[in-house]
Coordinates of C-alpha atoms in Angstrom, one line a residue:
Chain A
M647 CA -133.9 77.4 -20.3
T648 CA -130.7 77.0 -18.2
E649 CA -128.5 79.9 -17.3
Y650 CA -125.9 78.6 -19.7
E651 CA -128.4 78.4 -22.6
K652 CA -129.5 82.0 -21.8
F653 CA -125.9 83.0 -22.0
K654 CA -125.4 81.2 -25.3
Q655 CA -128.4 83.1 -26.7
L656 CA -126.8 86.4 -25.5
I657 CA -123.6 85.5 -27.4
D658 CA -125.7 84.9 -30.5
K659 CA -127.8 88.0 -30.2
G660 CA -125.1 90.3 -28.9
S661 CA -124.6 92.3 -32.1
S662 CA -128.2 93.6 -31.9
L663 CA -128.3 94.0 -28.1
Y664 CA -125.0 95.8 -27.4
I665 CA -123.1 98.9 -28.6
P666 CA -120.6 97.3 -30.9
Q667 CA -116.9 97.2 -30.1
L668 CA -117.4 98.9 -26.8
S669 CA -117.0 97.2 -23.4
L670 CA -116.4 98.2 -19.8
D671 CA -114.1 96.9 -17.1
C672 CA -114.5 97.4 -13.4
V673 CA -111.7 97.7 -10.8
I674 CA -113.5 96.9 -7.6
F675 CA -111.5 97.9 -4.5
G676 CA -112.3 96.7 -1.0
F677 CA -110.3 97.2 2.2
H678 CA -110.1 94.5 4.9
Q679 CA -107.6 93.7 7.6
N680 CA -105.3 96.6 6.6
Q681 CA -105.2 95.3 3.0
L682 CA -106.5 96.9 -0.2
K683 CA -108.0 94.2 -2.3
V684 CA -109.3 93.9 -5.9
L685 CA -112.1 91.6 -7.0
L686 CA -110.9 89.2 -9.8
L687 CA -112.4 86.5 -12.0
K688 CA -110.7 83.4 -13.3
M689 CA -112.2 82.0 -16.5
R690 CA -112.5 78.2 -16.9
T691 CA -110.5 78.2 -20.2
R692 CA -107.6 80.5 -19.2
H693 CA -104.8 80.5 -16.7
D694 CA -104.7 84.3 -16.2
W695 CA -107.3 86.4 -14.3
A696 CA -109.7 89.1 -15.4
L697 CA -111.3 92.2 -14.1
P698 CA -115.1 92.0 -14.0
G699 CA -116.5 93.5 -17.1
G700 CA -119.4 93.5 -19.6
F701 CA -121.1 95.2 -22.6
I702 CA -123.4 98.1 -22.9
H703 CA -127.0 97.5 -23.9
Q704 CA -128.3 99.8 -26.7
D705 CA -130.6 101.4 -24.2
E706 CA -128.2 101.8 -21.3
T707 CA -125.8 104.5 -20.3
L708 CA -122.2 103.5 -19.4
E709 CA -123.0 104.2 -15.7
V710 CA -126.1 102.0 -15.7
A711 CA -124.2 99.2 -17.4
A712 CA -121.3 99.4 -14.9
A713 CA -123.8 99.4 -12.0
R714 CA -125.4 96.3 -13.5
V715 CA -122.1 94.5 -13.8
L716 CA -121.1 95.4 -10.3
K717 CA -124.5 94.3 -8.9
E718 CA -124.0 90.9 -10.7
R719 CA -120.5 90.4 -9.3
T720 CA -121.0 91.8 -5.8
G721 CA -124.7 91.7 -5.0
L722 CA -124.4 95.4 -4.0
D723 CA -126.5 98.4 -5.2
N724 CA -125.6 102.1 -4.9
I725 CA -121.9 101.5 -5.1
F726 CA -119.4 104.4 -5.2
L727 CA -118.5 104.1 -8.9
R728 CA -116.5 106.3 -11.2
Q729 CA -115.4 106.3 -14.8
F730 CA -111.7 107.0 -14.9
H731 CA -110.3 106.3 -18.4
T732 CA -111.3 104.9 -21.8
F733 CA -108.8 102.4 -23.1
S734 CA -108.3 102.2 -26.9
A735 CA -104.9 100.7 -27.7
L736 CA -105.0 98.7 -30.8
E737 CA -103.2 95.7 -29.3
R738 CA -105.6 95.5 -26.3
S739 CA -107.9 93.3 -28.4
N740 CA -106.9 89.8 -29.5
P741 CA -109.6 88.3 -31.8
Q742 CA -107.6 85.1 -32.5
Q743 CA -107.3 84.4 -28.7
A744 CA -111.0 85.3 -28.2
M745 CA -112.0 82.8 -30.9
K746 CA -109.9 80.1 -29.2
D747 CA -111.2 80.8 -25.7
F748 CA -114.8 80.6 -26.9
A749 CA -114.1 77.4 -28.9
M750 CA -113.0 75.8 -25.6
E751 CA -116.4 76.6 -24.2
D752 CA -118.0 75.0 -27.3
L753 CA -119.0 78.5 -28.5
R754 CA -117.8 78.7 -32.1
I755 CA -117.4 82.3 -33.4
D756 CA -115.8 83.4 -36.6
Q757 CA -113.8 86.5 -37.4
H758 CA -117.0 88.4 -38.3
H759 CA -118.7 87.6 -35.0
W760 CA -119.2 90.7 -32.8
L761 CA -117.0 89.2 -30.1
A762 CA -114.1 88.8 -32.5
Q763 CA -113.7 92.6 -33.1
R764 CA -111.5 95.2 -31.7
F765 CA -112.9 96.6 -28.4
I766 CA -112.5 99.9 -26.8
S767 CA -113.2 99.7 -23.1
V768 CA -114.4 102.2 -20.5
G769 CA -112.7 101.8 -17.1
F770 CA -114.7 102.2 -13.9
Y771 CA -113.4 102.0 -10.4
A772 CA -115.6 101.1 -7.4
L773 CA -114.9 101.4 -3.7
V774 CA -116.9 98.9 -1.7
D775 CA -117.4 97.7 1.8
F776 CA -115.5 94.4 1.7
T777 CA -117.7 92.8 4.4
R778 CA -120.9 93.3 2.4
V779 CA -119.8 91.7 -0.8
T780 CA -120.6 88.1 -1.8
P781 CA -118.5 87.5 -4.9
Q782 CA -120.5 85.9 -7.8
L783 CA -119.3 83.9 -10.7
D784 CA -120.2 84.9 -14.3
E785 CA -121.0 82.4 -16.9
L786 CA -117.4 81.9 -18.1
S787 CA -115.6 81.9 -14.8
E788 CA -114.8 79.3 -12.2
I789 CA -113.5 81.6 -9.4
C790 CA -114.4 85.1 -8.3
T791 CA -112.4 86.3 -5.4
W792 CA -110.4 89.1 -3.7
Y793 CA -106.7 89.5 -4.2
D794 CA -104.5 91.7 -2.1
L795 CA -103.1 94.5 -4.1
D796 CA -99.5 93.4 -3.5
S797 CA -100.1 89.8 -4.8
I798 CA -102.2 90.3 -8.0
P799 CA -101.8 87.2 -10.3
P800 CA -101.1 87.7 -14.0
L801 CA -104.1 89.4 -15.7
M802 CA -105.4 88.9 -19.2
L803 CA -105.2 91.4 -22.0
D804 CA -104.5 95.0 -20.7
H805 CA -106.2 94.4 -17.4
R806 CA -103.1 95.0 -15.4
Q807 CA -102.7 98.4 -17.1
I808 CA -106.4 99.2 -16.3
L809 CA -105.9 98.2 -12.7
D810 CA -102.7 100.4 -12.5
K811 CA -104.5 103.4 -14.0
A812 CA -107.4 103.0 -11.5
L813 CA -104.9 102.9 -8.7
E814 CA -103.1 106.0 -10.1
T815 CA -106.4 107.8 -10.3
L816 CA -107.2 106.9 -6.7
R817 CA -103.7 108.1 -5.6
V818 CA -104.2 111.4 -7.3
Q819 CA -107.7 111.7 -5.9
L820 CA -106.3 111.1 -2.4
N821 CA -104.3 114.3 -2.7
Y822 CA -107.3 116.6 -3.4
Q823 CA -110.5 114.8 -2.3
P824 CA -111.5 112.8 0.7
I825 CA -111.5 109.1 0.4
G826 CA -112.5 106.1 2.4
M827 CA -116.2 106.6 3.3
S828 CA -117.2 103.6 1.3
L829 CA -114.1 101.6 2.2
M830 CA -114.0 102.0 6.0
P831 CA -116.4 100.7 8.5
E832 CA -118.6 103.4 10.2
L833 CA -116.2 103.7 13.1
F834 CA -112.5 103.5 12.8
T835 CA -109.3 104.6 14.6
M836 CA -106.8 107.1 13.2
P837 CA -104.2 104.3 12.6
E838 CA -106.8 102.3 10.6
L839 CA -107.5 105.2 8.4
Q840 CA -103.8 106.0 8.0
K841 CA -103.3 102.4 6.9
L842 CA -105.8 102.8 4.1
Y843 CA -103.9 105.9 2.9
E844 CA -100.6 104.1 3.2
T845 CA -101.9 101.1 1.3
I846 CA -103.2 103.2 -1.6
L847 CA -100.1 105.3 -1.8
G848 CA -97.8 102.3 -1.3
T849 CA -95.7 104.1 1.2
P850 CA -95.6 104.7 5.0
L851 CA -96.7 108.1 6.3
D852 CA -95.6 110.0 9.3
R853 CA -98.2 109.4 12.1
R854 CA -98.3 113.0 13.5
N855 CA -98.2 114.6 10.1
F856 CA -101.1 112.4 8.8
Q857 CA -103.2 113.2 11.9
R858 CA -102.6 116.9 11.6
K859 CA -103.5 117.0 7.9
I860 CA -106.5 114.8 8.0
L861 CA -108.0 116.6 11.0
G862 CA -107.3 119.9 9.2
Y863 CA -109.7 119.0 6.5
H864 CA -112.6 118.8 9.0
I865 CA -114.0 115.7 7.3
L866 CA -113.8 113.5 10.5
R867 CA -115.8 113.5 13.7
R868 CA -114.2 112.2 16.9
R869 CA -116.7 110.0 18.8
E870 CA -117.2 109.7 22.5
E871 CA -116.4 106.0 22.4
R872 CA -112.9 104.6 22.3
R873 CA -111.7 101.3 20.8
T874 CA -111.6 98.7 23.6
G875 CA -109.9 95.4 23.9
V876 CA -106.6 96.5 22.5
A877 CA -103.3 96.1 24.2
H878 CA -102.3 99.8 24.4
K879 CA -104.1 102.9 25.5
A880 CA -107.6 102.7 24.0
P881 CA -107.5 104.8 20.8
Y882 CA -110.2 107.3 19.9
L883 CA -112.8 106.3 17.3
Y884 CA -113.7 108.5 14.4
S885 CA -116.5 108.6 11.8
F886 CA -116.8 110.6 8.6
D887 CA -118.7 113.9 8.8
I888 CA -121.0 113.0 5.8
K889 CA -122.0 116.6 5.0
R890 CA -118.5 118.0 5.0
Y891 CA -117.2 114.9 3.2
Q892 CA -119.7 115.4 0.4
E893 CA -118.8 119.0 0.1
A894 CA -115.1 118.2 -0.1
L895 CA -115.8 115.6 -2.8
Q896 CA -117.4 118.4 -4.8
E897 CA -115.0 121.2 -4.0
G898 CA -111.8 119.5 -3.3
L899 CA -109.7 119.8 -0.2
H900 CA -107.3 122.5 -1.5
K901 CA -108.6 125.7 -2.8
W902 CA -107.1 128.8 -4.4
Chain B
M858 CA -112.2 114.7 -56.8
T859 CA -113.2 117.8 -54.8
E860 CA -112.9 118.0 -51.0
Y861 CA -116.7 117.8 -50.8
E862 CA -116.9 114.7 -53.0
K863 CA -114.2 113.1 -50.8
F864 CA -116.3 114.0 -47.8
K865 CA -119.5 112.5 -49.4
Q866 CA -117.5 109.3 -49.9
L867 CA -116.5 109.2 -46.2
I868 CA -120.1 109.5 -45.3
D869 CA -121.0 106.5 -47.5
K870 CA -118.0 104.4 -46.3
G871 CA -118.1 105.4 -42.7
S872 CA -119.6 102.2 -41.4
S873 CA -116.5 100.3 -42.5
L874 CA -114.0 103.0 -41.7
Y875 CA -115.0 104.0 -38.2
I876 CA -115.7 102.4 -34.8
P877 CA -119.6 102.3 -34.9
Q878 CA -121.6 104.5 -32.5
L879 CA -118.5 106.1 -31.0
S880 CA -117.4 109.7 -31.5
L881 CA -115.1 112.2 -29.9
D882 CA -115.6 115.9 -29.0
C883 CA -112.8 118.4 -28.2
V884 CA -113.0 121.4 -25.9
I885 CA -110.2 123.5 -27.2
F886 CA -109.2 126.2 -24.7
G887 CA -107.1 129.2 -25.6
F888 CA -106.1 132.2 -23.4
H889 CA -105.8 135.7 -24.9
Q890 CA -106.1 139.2 -23.6
N891 CA -107.1 138.0 -20.2
Q892 CA -110.0 135.9 -21.6
L893 CA -110.3 132.1 -21.6
K894 CA -111.7 131.2 -25.0
V895 CA -113.2 128.0 -26.6
L896 CA -113.0 127.1 -30.3
L897 CA -116.5 126.5 -31.8
L898 CA -117.9 125.6 -35.2
K899 CA -121.1 126.7 -36.8
M900 CA -122.6 124.3 -39.3
R901 CA -124.2 125.7 -42.4
T902 CA -127.5 124.0 -41.7
R903 CA -127.9 124.9 -38.0
H904 CA -128.4 127.9 -35.9
D905 CA -126.6 126.5 -32.9
W906 CA -122.8 125.9 -32.5
A907 CA -120.7 122.8 -32.0
L908 CA -117.5 121.6 -30.5
P909 CA -115.0 120.3 -33.0
G910 CA -115.4 116.5 -33.1
G911 CA -115.0 113.4 -35.2
F912 CA -115.0 109.7 -35.5
I913 CA -112.4 107.0 -34.7
H914 CA -110.8 105.0 -37.5
Q915 CA -110.7 101.3 -37.0
D916 CA -106.9 101.5 -36.8
E917 CA -106.7 104.5 -34.6
T918 CA -106.5 105.0 -30.8
L919 CA -108.8 107.6 -29.3
E920 CA -105.7 109.8 -28.6
V921 CA -104.5 109.6 -32.2
A922 CA -108.0 110.4 -33.5
A923 CA -108.3 113.4 -31.2
A924 CA -104.9 114.7 -32.2
R925 CA -106.0 114.4 -35.9
V926 CA -109.2 116.3 -35.2
L927 CA -107.3 119.0 -33.4
K928 CA -104.7 119.2 -36.1
E929 CA -107.5 119.6 -38.7
R930 CA -109.2 122.5 -36.8
T931 CA -106.1 124.3 -35.4
G932 CA -103.2 123.4 -37.6
L933 CA -101.2 122.5 -34.5
D934 CA -99.3 119.3 -33.6
N935 CA -98.2 118.2 -30.2
I936 CA -101.1 119.8 -28.3
F937 CA -101.7 119.3 -24.6
L938 CA -104.6 117.0 -24.9
R939 CA -106.5 114.9 -22.3
Q940 CA -109.4 112.6 -22.2
F941 CA -111.7 113.7 -19.4
H942 CA -115.0 111.9 -19.6
T943 CA -117.1 109.6 -21.9
F944 CA -120.6 110.8 -22.4
S945 CA -123.3 108.2 -22.9
A946 CA -126.7 109.7 -22.0
L947 CA -129.4 108.1 -24.2
E948 CA -130.9 111.5 -25.1
R949 CA -127.6 113.0 -26.3
S950 CA -128.2 111.4 -29.8
N951 CA -130.9 112.7 -32.0
P952 CA -131.1 110.5 -35.2
Q953 CA -134.2 112.3 -36.6
Q954 CA -132.4 115.7 -36.3
A955 CA -129.2 114.2 -37.9
M956 CA -131.2 112.9 -40.8
K957 CA -132.8 116.4 -41.3
D958 CA -129.4 118.2 -41.0
F959 CA -127.8 115.9 -43.6
A960 CA -130.8 116.2 -45.9
M961 CA -130.3 119.9 -46.0
E962 CA -126.8 119.2 -47.2
D963 CA -128.2 116.9 -49.9
L964 CA -126.8 113.9 -48.0
R965 CA -129.7 111.5 -47.7
I966 CA -129.3 109.0 -44.9
D967 CA -132.0 106.6 -43.6
Q968 CA -132.5 105.3 -40.1
H969 CA -130.1 102.4 -40.7
H970 CA -127.3 104.7 -41.8
W971 CA -124.3 104.7 -39.4
L972 CA -124.7 108.4 -38.7
A973 CA -128.4 107.9 -37.6
Q974 CA -127.5 105.8 -34.6
R975 CA -127.0 106.5 -31.0
F976 CA -123.5 107.8 -30.3
I977 CA -121.3 107.6 -27.2
S978 CA -118.7 110.3 -27.2
V979 CA -115.3 110.6 -25.6
G980 CA -114.6 114.1 -24.4
F981 CA -111.1 115.6 -24.7
Y982 CA -109.8 118.9 -23.6
A983 CA -106.9 120.7 -25.1
L984 CA -104.9 123.8 -23.9
V985 CA -103.4 125.7 -26.8
D986 CA -101.4 128.8 -27.4
F987 CA -104.1 131.1 -28.9
T988 CA -101.6 133.0 -31.0
R989 CA -100.4 130.0 -32.9
V990 CA -103.9 128.8 -34.0
T991 CA -105.5 129.3 -37.4
P992 CA -109.0 128.1 -37.1
Q993 CA -110.0 125.8 -40.0
L994 CA -113.5 125.0 -41.2
D995 CA -114.7 121.4 -41.5
E996 CA -116.8 120.2 -44.4
L997 CA -120.2 121.0 -42.8
S998 CA -119.3 124.3 -41.1
E999 CA -119.3 127.9 -42.3
I1000 CA -117.6 129.5 -39.3
C1001 CA -114.8 128.3 -37.0
T1002 CA -113.9 130.8 -34.4
W1003 CA -113.1 131.5 -30.7
Y1004 CA -115.7 132.5 -28.2
D1005 CA -115.0 134.0 -24.8
L1006 CA -116.0 131.6 -22.0
D1007 CA -118.5 134.1 -20.6
S1008 CA -120.4 134.6 -24.0
I1009 CA -120.7 131.1 -25.4
P1010 CA -123.6 130.9 -27.9
P1011 CA -126.2 128.1 -27.7
L1012 CA -124.6 124.7 -28.5
M1013 CA -126.0 121.7 -30.2
L1014 CA -126.9 118.4 -28.5
D1015 CA -125.1 118.0 -25.1
H1016 CA -122.1 120.1 -26.2
R1017 CA -122.8 122.7 -23.4
Q1018 CA -122.6 119.8 -20.9
I1019 CA -119.4 118.6 -22.4
L1020 CA -117.9 122.1 -22.2
D1021 CA -119.0 122.5 -18.6
K1022 CA -117.5 119.1 -17.6
A1023 CA -114.2 120.0 -19.3
L1024 CA -114.2 123.3 -17.3
E1025 CA -115.0 121.5 -14.1
T1026 CA -112.1 119.1 -14.8
L1027 CA -109.8 122.0 -15.4
R1028 CA -110.9 123.7 -12.1
V1029 CA -110.3 120.5 -10.2
Q1030 CA -106.9 120.1 -11.9
L1031 CA -106.0 123.6 -10.9
N1032 CA -106.1 122.6 -7.3
Y1033 CA -103.6 119.8 -7.4
Q1034 CA -101.6 120.2 -10.7
P1035 CA -99.8 123.1 -12.3
I1036 CA -101.6 124.6 -15.3
G1037 CA -100.9 127.2 -17.9
M1038 CA -97.7 126.2 -19.6
S1039 CA -99.5 125.6 -22.9
L1040 CA -101.9 128.6 -22.4
M1041 CA -99.5 131.4 -21.4
P1042 CA -96.8 133.0 -23.5
E1043 CA -93.2 132.1 -22.5
L1044 CA -92.8 135.1 -20.3
F1045 CA -95.6 136.5 -18.2
T1046 CA -96.2 138.7 -15.1
M1047 CA -97.8 137.5 -11.9
P1048 CA -101.0 139.4 -12.5
E1049 CA -101.3 137.8 -16.0
L1050 CA -101.0 134.3 -14.5
Q1051 CA -103.4 135.2 -11.7
K1052 CA -105.9 136.3 -14.3
L1053 CA -105.7 132.9 -16.0
Y1054 CA -106.5 131.2 -12.7
E1055 CA -109.3 133.6 -12.0
T1056 CA -110.8 133.1 -15.4
I1057 CA -110.8 129.3 -15.0
L1058 CA -112.2 129.5 -11.5
G1059 CA -114.7 132.2 -12.4
T1060 CA -113.8 134.1 -9.2
P1061 CA -111.4 136.8 -8.1
L1062 CA -108.4 135.7 -6.0
D1063 CA -106.4 137.6 -3.4
R1064 CA -103.3 138.9 -5.0
R1065 CA -100.9 138.3 -2.1
N1066 CA -102.3 134.9 -1.3
F1067 CA -102.1 133.8 -4.9
Q1068 CA -98.5 134.9 -5.2
R1069 CA -97.5 133.2 -2.0
K1070 CA -99.1 129.9 -3.0
I1071 CA -97.9 129.8 -6.6
L1072 CA -94.4 130.6 -5.6
G1073 CA -94.6 128.0 -2.9
Y1074 CA -95.0 125.3 -5.5
H1075 CA -91.6 126.2 -7.1
I1076 CA -92.9 125.8 -10.6
L1077 CA -92.0 129.3 -11.7
R1078 CA -88.7 131.0 -12.4
R1079 CA -88.4 134.7 -11.9
R1080 CA -86.4 136.3 -14.8
E1081 CA -83.9 139.1 -14.8
E1082 CA -86.1 141.1 -17.2
R1083 CA -89.1 143.2 -16.1
R1084 CA -92.1 144.1 -18.2
T1085 CA -91.5 147.5 -19.7
G1086 CA -93.9 150.0 -21.3
V1087 CA -96.5 149.8 -18.5
A1088 CA -97.8 152.7 -16.5
H1089 CA -96.9 151.5 -13.0
K1090 CA -93.7 150.1 -11.6
A1091 CA -92.4 147.6 -14.1
P1092 CA -93.5 144.1 -12.9
Y1093 CA -91.2 141.1 -12.8
L1094 CA -91.4 138.6 -15.6
Y1095 CA -91.8 134.8 -14.9
S1096 CA -91.5 131.7 -16.9
F1097 CA -92.4 128.1 -16.0
D1098 CA -89.6 125.9 -14.7
I1099 CA -90.2 123.1 -17.2
K1100 CA -88.6 120.3 -15.2
R1101 CA -90.4 121.1 -12.0
Y1102 CA -93.6 121.7 -13.9
Q1103 CA -93.5 118.3 -15.5
E1104 CA -92.7 116.7 -12.1
A1105 CA -95.7 118.4 -10.5
L1106 CA -97.9 117.3 -13.4
Q1107 CA -96.9 113.7 -12.5
E1108 CA -96.9 113.9 -8.8
G1109 CA -99.4 116.6 -8.0
L1110 CA -98.7 119.8 -6.0
H1111 CA -100.0 118.4 -2.7
K1112 CA -98.6 115.3 -1.1
W1113 CA -99.3 113.2 1.9

């Protein structure tokens, strides 16, 4: 049986395999060359793009299902992955459009088909090491690739809203939890880390203020080595203090 | 038709009325006499207690459904209400137990009945003005009442976990957002507000440190009036600065 035939079978059997009317969508963030990027899919039958997503098996938790989807799209295990919001607007589902899209793939579904129902979707965001990811197509897509956050193409359904909400969550998180361990390489300079913060916040930060604050949280370790091969004075290298970072993830950076 | 007959009809028709296998549970917090309280229900057929909850109509968003449940249990509209997590552990559902519980109510359901399935549940927390609430029974319960956070009785299914997660969310929120506007009376003293923070955090706070920090956020307005009729020197009264409070809810208290 070919992959496509297997997929056709899933579409037929879906109503007994999956939790009905519930899906998940993943906003996968990566950081590379001072750009925050998001992994997107383009389906063969559509002009707009989509977040990677999937359905939840009857014997899976949401977290297991999201990890499975991420593994399928990125090849990675053990990803930093968090639920952030469940989306339930009535207009987010478009059964008519779904029927048309599947018809173009020669998959005929009628209005009673499980895929032609209203879907509520659980949003997850993931922070991944860009360099370790090999984007993988799913059965309906022809491209799976990274887009810079400032040049996201038109997205289908409410995926732009889901992406914006993930980013908002990340921005809020930035103000009370450490961030970056799964986005940065092991060693990095202070300007590189500041660039990550600036990219997520969408605004420049004062260099000295940033350094003072981030060092004040004691989540960084300054290394003996310095970055070499740069034009100016060789900058210090830092890594995250894993123990302190984990504690701050639990307890927050600010306390009463 | 009696209320109970209407309810029986809902149970019969549920599979066409509601999103299948999806429910919601509400952790309703109130603050009164220096105690943080949670609204709980006791069903007639069970010895343990339950969070107020319900199902989502096919034409409702999660938020509308949660507001409806809250209105039914508290009589209140326009409650501060937030989604905080969607719970999907496999063991959280217990179809056998559900069948037994309903049988005791003379509601026979078999294993194919919509109520005897695995349920994924969206958790909401609400912060309400204790004094404005009149707790209301639902069709299966014999008591609906407030419990102090430090004397919560045994809860059914994973409701204790849902409560703990709501509290954890509130504790984290406390560190980066203002809190209390929907929990405190309009006018309050500094020690009263401090008590709310201490109750949520489960730990005493230094009086002077608390005062310095909370005033530093500029979310409070000191009033001309003082609290009278107390033994010691009459303490100042405060109210929330609504505009600044709303801004801080949006932007957070700490910024990069």
